[in-house]
Amino acid sequence: MSVAIAERPQVASPVTSLRPVISFHGVNKVYPNGTTALREVDLAIHEGDFCFLVGASGAGKSTLVRLLIREEAATTGRIFVDGQEVSRMSRRRLPKLRRKFGIVFQDYKLLTNRTVAQNVAFALQVTKPGQRHLREKIEETLWIVGLEDKLEKYPDELSGGEQQRVAIARALIHRPRIFLADEPTGNLDPDTSWGIVQLLLQINHRGTTVLMATHNREVVDLVRRRVIAIEDGRVVRDEAQGRYLRQGEATL
Amino acid sequence: MRRVIASLWFATVSAGQNFKRNLGVSLAGVFTMGLILFLVGGALLVTHSVNTVLEHQQANASKIKIYLSDNASLSAITDFSTRLQHDSRVLAVSFEDKDQAEKEASQDPQISQALQTLGSNPLPASLNLTVRRLTDLGALDSMARNSPIVDKSTATDYNPDVINKLHTLIDIIEIVGAVIAAILFVVSVVIIMNTIRTAVYARRTEIEIMKLVGATDWFVRWPFILEGILGGVLAAVFSGAIVAGGYNLFVHYTHSSIFGVPFDGPYTFALLVILAVGGVAVGAFGSFLGVRRFLNV
């Protein structure tokens, strides 16, 4: 399938890679109830990277995603996205920050009382009202995720995999720089999961940075991309072509 | 410009769509708001009507009759009348002679019969005063009693008891009205905030998505505020119609009774404006407060 997502340069050149699109510097996050979710996290993700964020439930993957879009603020340390410091950003500037991201979650977060086309349109209507050629943009994006024939269906009439594709289309329609996927295959069977990951790889192939938090071992081991492993709030491993578990680590 | 129009259009359309999609919750909100506006309007109208009746009574009470002795000379009466006319506390003075007194008293059939049986006219002539303020009645009464031309057996028809009671009654009604209005105000704010919060809660996913894709706070707020205004207007129309209709019926049925309340057109209009403005303000403010909690994503 030829994909027409972005006119952006394909995989980042070594020169642009010097400045990471996402970076964490000594980031700690302690929730008000006293739980420490992240400890001294240092990370750099470059333009065009495809990263898996792996770790057990509660290891801190979701907190990391929430800090990136400033749903939560870091307790100490600094986070930069596209050259801007997120951790000290004023509330007024958050909408601009969030428009750099496309985000999907395990539970899709679709509006059940709207059609597929309306769900996808929603993201553009609320960020760029008065957008021209809205219909064409919706059709094009749904074609990318392979749902061009489901425009007028409601989410309840779709399978789990299809619903996740609608969520991906919604996250993609405004052409984000960074694509965040928090457990996108958590509710899906292995075949469907593989289809979703293929789609994320395609999106990445067109130049969009992708960060996918997951504990889907098969997927991580098949794709062999960068793996950042978190355990108990710390980055314990960061490998360019990693596996879900460390070499020789015991399987469950 | 295009974006502003598109934003307004989006807010208006989604306000309408949300209202329709969550018709149950929306109508519950409108009904609650309408009920409270109805109570507020009703309380205002009842207080106003009671005050109108009492003011009418007060107007009657501010009259005093000074009964004149049958021996008083016309010049003495004229002198006294002139003195009263120049008194700043007095609004009007009129002279009523014995015949007029008889004629007026004869309107009551029992008195008429008694007068006929009596054969002569025992009723005294009188000076009828209208005073500016009820509180001056006492002083004027004692002044009249000291005058030689006044009938010593029954000097005036002044009855301090009735007037004091009327005063107390007006005070009580004003206090009770204020207390009821204050209670209704507090109750309405609490109920409306919770109703709107329920309506907003039903749409928290929508708000969450809007925030996640990067909508501004005001962009998220506007549809809800417009929806609150729409609800407020509907509630005001619904309660205004009932209040105004009920008032009309009440006036109609009490028309012939002693407590007859006259229909007050300007007041009714002002009341409807108050209800409409109140509905819009409470709807918009309630929505603003209701959304605020869900905006902190």
PDB file of C-alpha atoms in Angstrom, chain B residues 92-244:
ATOM      1  CA  ALA B  92     -55.968  66.330  52.203  1.00  0.00           C
ATOM      2  CA  VAL B  93     -58.890  67.557  54.304  1.00  0.00           C
ATOM      3  CA  SER B  94     -62.544  67.322  53.419  1.00  0.00           C
ATOM      4  CA  PHE B  95     -65.661  68.334  55.316  1.00  0.00           C
ATOM      5  CA  GLU B  96     -68.532  65.889  55.667  1.00  0.00           C
ATOM      6  CA  ASP B  97     -71.773  67.279  57.080  1.00  0.00           C
ATOM      7  CA  LYS B  98     -74.415  65.351  59.027  1.00  0.00           C
ATOM      8  CA  ASP B  99     -76.485  64.575  55.916  1.00  0.00           C
ATOM      9  CA  GLN B 100     -73.525  63.200  54.031  1.00  0.00           C
ATOM     10  CA  ALA B 101     -72.574  61.139  57.078  1.00  0.00           C
ATOM     11  CA  GLU B 102     -76.097  59.722  57.182  1.00  0.00           C
ATOM     12  CA  LYS B 103     -76.054  58.953  53.485  1.00  0.00           C
ATOM     13  CA  GLU B 104     -72.758  57.145  53.732  1.00  0.00           C
ATOM     14  CA  ALA B 105     -73.742  55.207  56.821  1.00  0.00           C
ATOM     15  CA  SER B 106     -77.046  54.207  55.207  1.00  0.00           C
ATOM     16  CA  GLN B 107     -75.185  52.135  52.676  1.00  0.00           C
ATOM     17  CA  ASP B 108     -75.133  49.465  55.358  1.00  0.00           C
ATOM     18  CA  PRO B 109     -78.785  48.191  55.448  1.00  0.00           C
ATOM     19  CA  GLN B 110     -78.704  47.514  59.217  1.00  0.00           C
ATOM     20  CA  ILE B 111     -77.567  51.041  60.057  1.00  0.00           C
ATOM     21  CA  SER B 112     -80.087  52.428  57.593  1.00  0.00           C
ATOM     22  CA  GLN B 113     -82.849  50.542  59.383  1.00  0.00           C
ATOM     23  CA  ALA B 114     -81.648  51.757  62.792  1.00  0.00           C
ATOM     24  CA  LEU B 115     -81.572  55.360  61.571  1.00  0.00           C
ATOM     25  CA  GLN B 116     -85.125  55.039  60.263  1.00  0.00           C
ATOM     26  CA  THR B 117     -86.298  53.627  63.601  1.00  0.00           C
ATOM     27  CA  LEU B 118     -84.566  56.471  65.414  1.00  0.00           C
ATOM     28  CA  GLY B 119     -86.273  59.117  63.299  1.00  0.00           C
ATOM     29  CA  SER B 120     -83.532  61.707  63.830  1.00  0.00           C
ATOM     30  CA  ASN B 121     -79.885  61.849  62.654  1.00  0.00           C
ATOM     31  CA  PRO B 122     -77.457  61.247  65.542  1.00  0.00           C
ATOM     32  CA  LEU B 123     -74.402  61.126  63.287  1.00  0.00           C
ATOM     33  CA  PRO B 124     -71.932  63.987  63.727  1.00  0.00           C
ATOM     34  CA  ALA B 125     -70.391  66.033  60.951  1.00  0.00           C
ATOM     35  CA  SER B 126     -66.696  65.350  60.489  1.00  0.00           C
ATOM     36  CA  LEU B 127     -63.433  66.522  58.995  1.00  0.00           C
ATOM     37  CA  ASN B 128     -61.892  63.675  56.992  1.00  0.00           C
ATOM     38  CA  LEU B 129     -58.102  63.768  56.882  1.00  0.00           C
ATOM     39  CA  THR B 130     -55.664  61.857  54.734  1.00  0.00           C
ATOM     40  CA  VAL B 131     -52.190  61.844  56.256  1.00  0.00           C
ATOM     41  CA  ARG B 132     -48.862  61.444  54.520  1.00  0.00           C
ATOM     42  CA  ARG B 133     -47.426  58.920  56.939  1.00  0.00           C
ATOM     43  CA  LEU B 134     -49.186  56.412  59.163  1.00  0.00           C
ATOM     44  CA  THR B 135     -46.913  57.284  62.074  1.00  0.00           C
ATOM     45  CA  ASP B 136     -48.314  60.807  62.195  1.00  0.00           C
ATOM     46  CA  LEU B 137     -51.835  59.582  62.902  1.00  0.00           C
ATOM     47  CA  GLY B 138     -51.287  59.438  66.665  1.00  0.00           C
ATOM     48  CA  ALA B 139     -50.102  63.065  66.920  1.00  0.00           C
ATOM     49  CA  LEU B 140     -52.950  64.378  64.767  1.00  0.00           C
ATOM     50  CA  ASP B 141     -55.411  62.384  66.852  1.00  0.00           C
ATOM     51  CA  SER B 142     -54.262  63.986  70.105  1.00  0.00           C
ATOM     52  CA  MET B 143     -54.233  67.441  68.511  1.00  0.00           C
ATOM     53  CA  ALA B 144     -57.851  66.950  67.413  1.00  0.00           C
ATOM     54  CA  ARG B 145     -58.879  65.774  70.890  1.00  0.00           C
ATOM     55  CA  ASN B 146     -57.612  69.068  72.401  1.00  0.00           C
ATOM     56  CA  SER B 147     -59.723  71.176  70.047  1.00  0.00           C
ATOM     57  CA  PRO B 148     -62.952  72.607  71.584  1.00  0.00           C
ATOM     58  CA  ILE B 149     -65.019  71.993  68.459  1.00  0.00           C
ATOM     59  CA  VAL B 150     -64.530  68.259  68.569  1.00  0.00           C
ATOM     60  CA  ASP B 151     -67.218  65.835  69.756  1.00  0.00           C
ATOM     61  CA  LYS B 152     -66.030  64.888  73.265  1.00  0.00           C
ATOM     62  CA  SER B 153     -67.750  61.475  73.374  1.00  0.00           C
ATOM     63  CA  THR B 154     -66.192  60.095  70.170  1.00  0.00           C
ATOM     64  CA  ALA B 155     -63.429  62.430  69.058  1.00  0.00           C
ATOM     65  CA  THR B 156     -61.978  60.418  66.160  1.00  0.00           C
ATOM     66  CA  ASP B 157     -62.130  56.981  64.571  1.00  0.00           C
ATOM     67  CA  TYR B 158     -58.409  56.472  65.186  1.00  0.00           C
ATOM     68  CA  ASN B 159     -57.601  52.882  66.180  1.00  0.00           C
ATOM     69  CA  PRO B 160     -53.906  52.441  66.984  1.00  0.00           C
ATOM     70  CA  ASP B 161     -54.255  48.666  67.360  1.00  0.00           C
ATOM     71  CA  VAL B 162     -55.196  47.997  63.744  1.00  0.00           C
ATOM     72  CA  ILE B 163     -52.445  50.240  62.461  1.00  0.00           C
ATOM     73  CA  ASN B 164     -49.758  48.666  64.617  1.00  0.00           C
ATOM     74  CA  LYS B 165     -50.876  45.203  63.535  1.00  0.00           C
ATOM     75  CA  LEU B 166     -50.739  46.229  59.902  1.00  0.00           C
ATOM     76  CA  HIS B 167     -47.212  47.543  60.398  1.00  0.00           C
ATOM     77  CA  THR B 168     -46.073  44.306  61.993  1.00  0.00           C
ATOM     78  CA  LEU B 169     -47.709  42.276  59.242  1.00  0.00           C
ATOM     79  CA  ILE B 170     -45.927  44.196  56.481  1.00  0.00           C
ATOM     80  CA  ASP B 171     -42.593  43.798  58.288  1.00  0.00           C
ATOM     81  CA  ILE B 172     -43.105  40.063  58.777  1.00  0.00           C
ATOM     82  CA  ILE B 173     -44.034  39.496  55.151  1.00  0.00           C
ATOM     83  CA  GLU B 174     -40.996  41.382  53.948  1.00  0.00           C
ATOM     84  CA  ILE B 175     -38.687  39.365  56.201  1.00  0.00           C
ATOM     85  CA  VAL B 176     -40.308  36.043  55.261  1.00  0.00           C
ATOM     86  CA  GLY B 177     -40.065  36.969  51.563  1.00  0.00           C
ATOM     87  CA  ALA B 178     -36.362  37.797  51.911  1.00  0.00           C
ATOM     88  CA  VAL B 179     -35.636  34.552  53.788  1.00  0.00           C
ATOM     89  CA  ILE B 180     -37.507  32.439  51.216  1.00  0.00           C
ATOM     90  CA  ALA B 181     -35.666  34.155  48.362  1.00  0.00           C
ATOM     91  CA  ALA B 182     -32.288  33.570  50.058  1.00  0.00           C
ATOM     92  CA  ILE B 183     -33.036  29.872  50.662  1.00  0.00           C
ATOM     93  CA  LEU B 184     -34.229  29.397  47.083  1.00  0.00           C
ATOM     94  CA  PHE B 185     -31.099  31.092  45.777  1.00  0.00           C
ATOM     95  CA  VAL B 186     -28.737  28.787  47.677  1.00  0.00           C
ATOM     96  CA  VAL B 187     -30.769  25.688  46.821  1.00  0.00           C
ATOM     97  CA  SER B 188     -30.922  26.608  43.149  1.00  0.00           C
ATOM     98  CA  VAL B 189     -27.183  27.209  42.802  1.00  0.00           C
ATOM     99  CA  VAL B 190     -26.386  23.848  44.424  1.00  0.00           C
ATOM    100  CA  ILE B 191     -28.951  21.894  42.418  1.00  0.00           C
ATOM    101  CA  ILE B 192     -28.087  23.515  39.094  1.00  0.00           C
ATOM    102  CA  MET B 193     -24.357  23.008  39.578  1.00  0.00           C
ATOM    103  CA  ASN B 194     -24.901  19.329  40.274  1.00  0.00           C
ATOM    104  CA  THR B 195     -27.325  18.870  37.389  1.00  0.00           C
ATOM    105  CA  ILE B 196     -24.897  20.454  34.958  1.00  0.00           C
ATOM    106  CA  ARG B 197     -22.019  18.499  36.409  1.00  0.00           C
ATOM    107  CA  THR B 198     -23.961  15.296  35.724  1.00  0.00           C
ATOM    108  CA  ALA B 199     -24.552  16.436  32.148  1.00  0.00           C
ATOM    109  CA  VAL B 200     -20.884  17.279  31.711  1.00  0.00           C
ATOM    110  CA  TYR B 201     -19.830  14.020  33.348  1.00  0.00           C
ATOM    111  CA  ALA B 202     -21.792  12.135  30.698  1.00  0.00           C
ATOM    112  CA  ARG B 203     -19.487  13.740  28.150  1.00  0.00           C
ATOM    113  CA  ARG B 204     -16.140  13.479  29.934  1.00  0.00           C
ATOM    114  CA  THR B 205     -14.696  11.250  27.184  1.00  0.00           C
ATOM    115  CA  GLU B 206     -15.450  13.944  24.649  1.00  0.00           C
ATOM    116  CA  ILE B 207     -13.745  16.573  26.799  1.00  0.00           C
ATOM    117  CA  GLU B 208     -10.789  14.259  27.377  1.00  0.00           C
ATOM    118  CA  ILE B 209     -10.353  13.694  23.627  1.00  0.00           C
ATOM    119  CA  MET B 210     -10.695  17.394  22.895  1.00  0.00           C
ATOM    120  CA  LYS B 211      -7.951  18.165  25.391  1.00  0.00           C
ATOM    121  CA  LEU B 212      -5.720  15.341  24.119  1.00  0.00           C
ATOM    122  CA  VAL B 213      -5.842  16.435  20.494  1.00  0.00           C
ATOM    123  CA  GLY B 214      -5.008  19.971  21.578  1.00  0.00           C
ATOM    124  CA  ALA B 215      -8.233  21.970  21.819  1.00  0.00           C
ATOM    125  CA  THR B 216      -7.984  25.147  23.879  1.00  0.00           C
ATOM    126  CA  ASP B 217      -9.871  25.479  27.169  1.00  0.00           C
ATOM    127  CA  TRP B 218     -12.303  27.988  25.725  1.00  0.00           C
ATOM    128  CA  PHE B 219     -12.968  25.833  22.711  1.00  0.00           C
ATOM    129  CA  VAL B 220     -13.980  23.025  25.067  1.00  0.00           C
ATOM    130  CA  ARG B 221     -16.050  25.358  27.228  1.00  0.00           C
ATOM    131  CA  TRP B 222     -18.113  27.173  24.648  1.00  0.00           C
ATOM    132  CA  PRO B 223     -20.409  24.335  23.552  1.00  0.00           C
ATOM    133  CA  PHE B 224     -21.251  23.607  27.187  1.00  0.00           C
ATOM    134  CA  ILE B 225     -21.847  27.245  28.013  1.00  0.00           C
ATOM    135  CA  LEU B 226     -24.099  27.661  24.973  1.00  0.00           C
ATOM    136  CA  GLU B 227     -25.927  24.511  25.996  1.00  0.00           C
ATOM    137  CA  GLY B 228     -26.355  25.923  29.512  1.00  0.00           C
ATOM    138  CA  ILE B 229     -27.733  29.145  28.034  1.00  0.00           C
ATOM    139  CA  LEU B 230     -30.124  27.171  25.826  1.00  0.00           C
ATOM    140  CA  GLY B 231     -31.312  25.214  28.864  1.00  0.00           C
ATOM    141  CA  GLY B 232     -31.665  28.430  30.873  1.00  0.00           C
ATOM    142  CA  VAL B 233     -33.768  30.081  28.179  1.00  0.00           C
ATOM    143  CA  LEU B 234     -36.027  27.023  27.878  1.00  0.00           C
ATOM    144  CA  ALA B 235     -36.394  26.861  31.668  1.00  0.00           C
ATOM    145  CA  ALA B 236     -37.226  30.590  31.790  1.00  0.00           C
ATOM    146  CA  VAL B 237     -39.853  30.247  29.035  1.00  0.00           C
ATOM    147  CA  PHE B 238     -41.417  27.257  30.748  1.00  0.00           C
ATOM    148  CA  SER B 239     -41.447  28.767  34.248  1.00  0.00           C
ATOM    149  CA  GLY B 240     -42.341  32.263  33.002  1.00  0.00           C
ATOM    150  CA  ALA B 241     -45.404  30.924  31.199  1.00  0.00           C
ATOM    151  CA  ILE B 242     -46.582  29.066  34.308  1.00  0.00           C
ATOM    152  CA  VAL B 243     -45.924  31.994  36.669  1.00  0.00           C
ATOM    153  CA  ALA B 244     -47.556  34.591  34.404  1.00  0.00           C
TER     154      ALA B 244
END
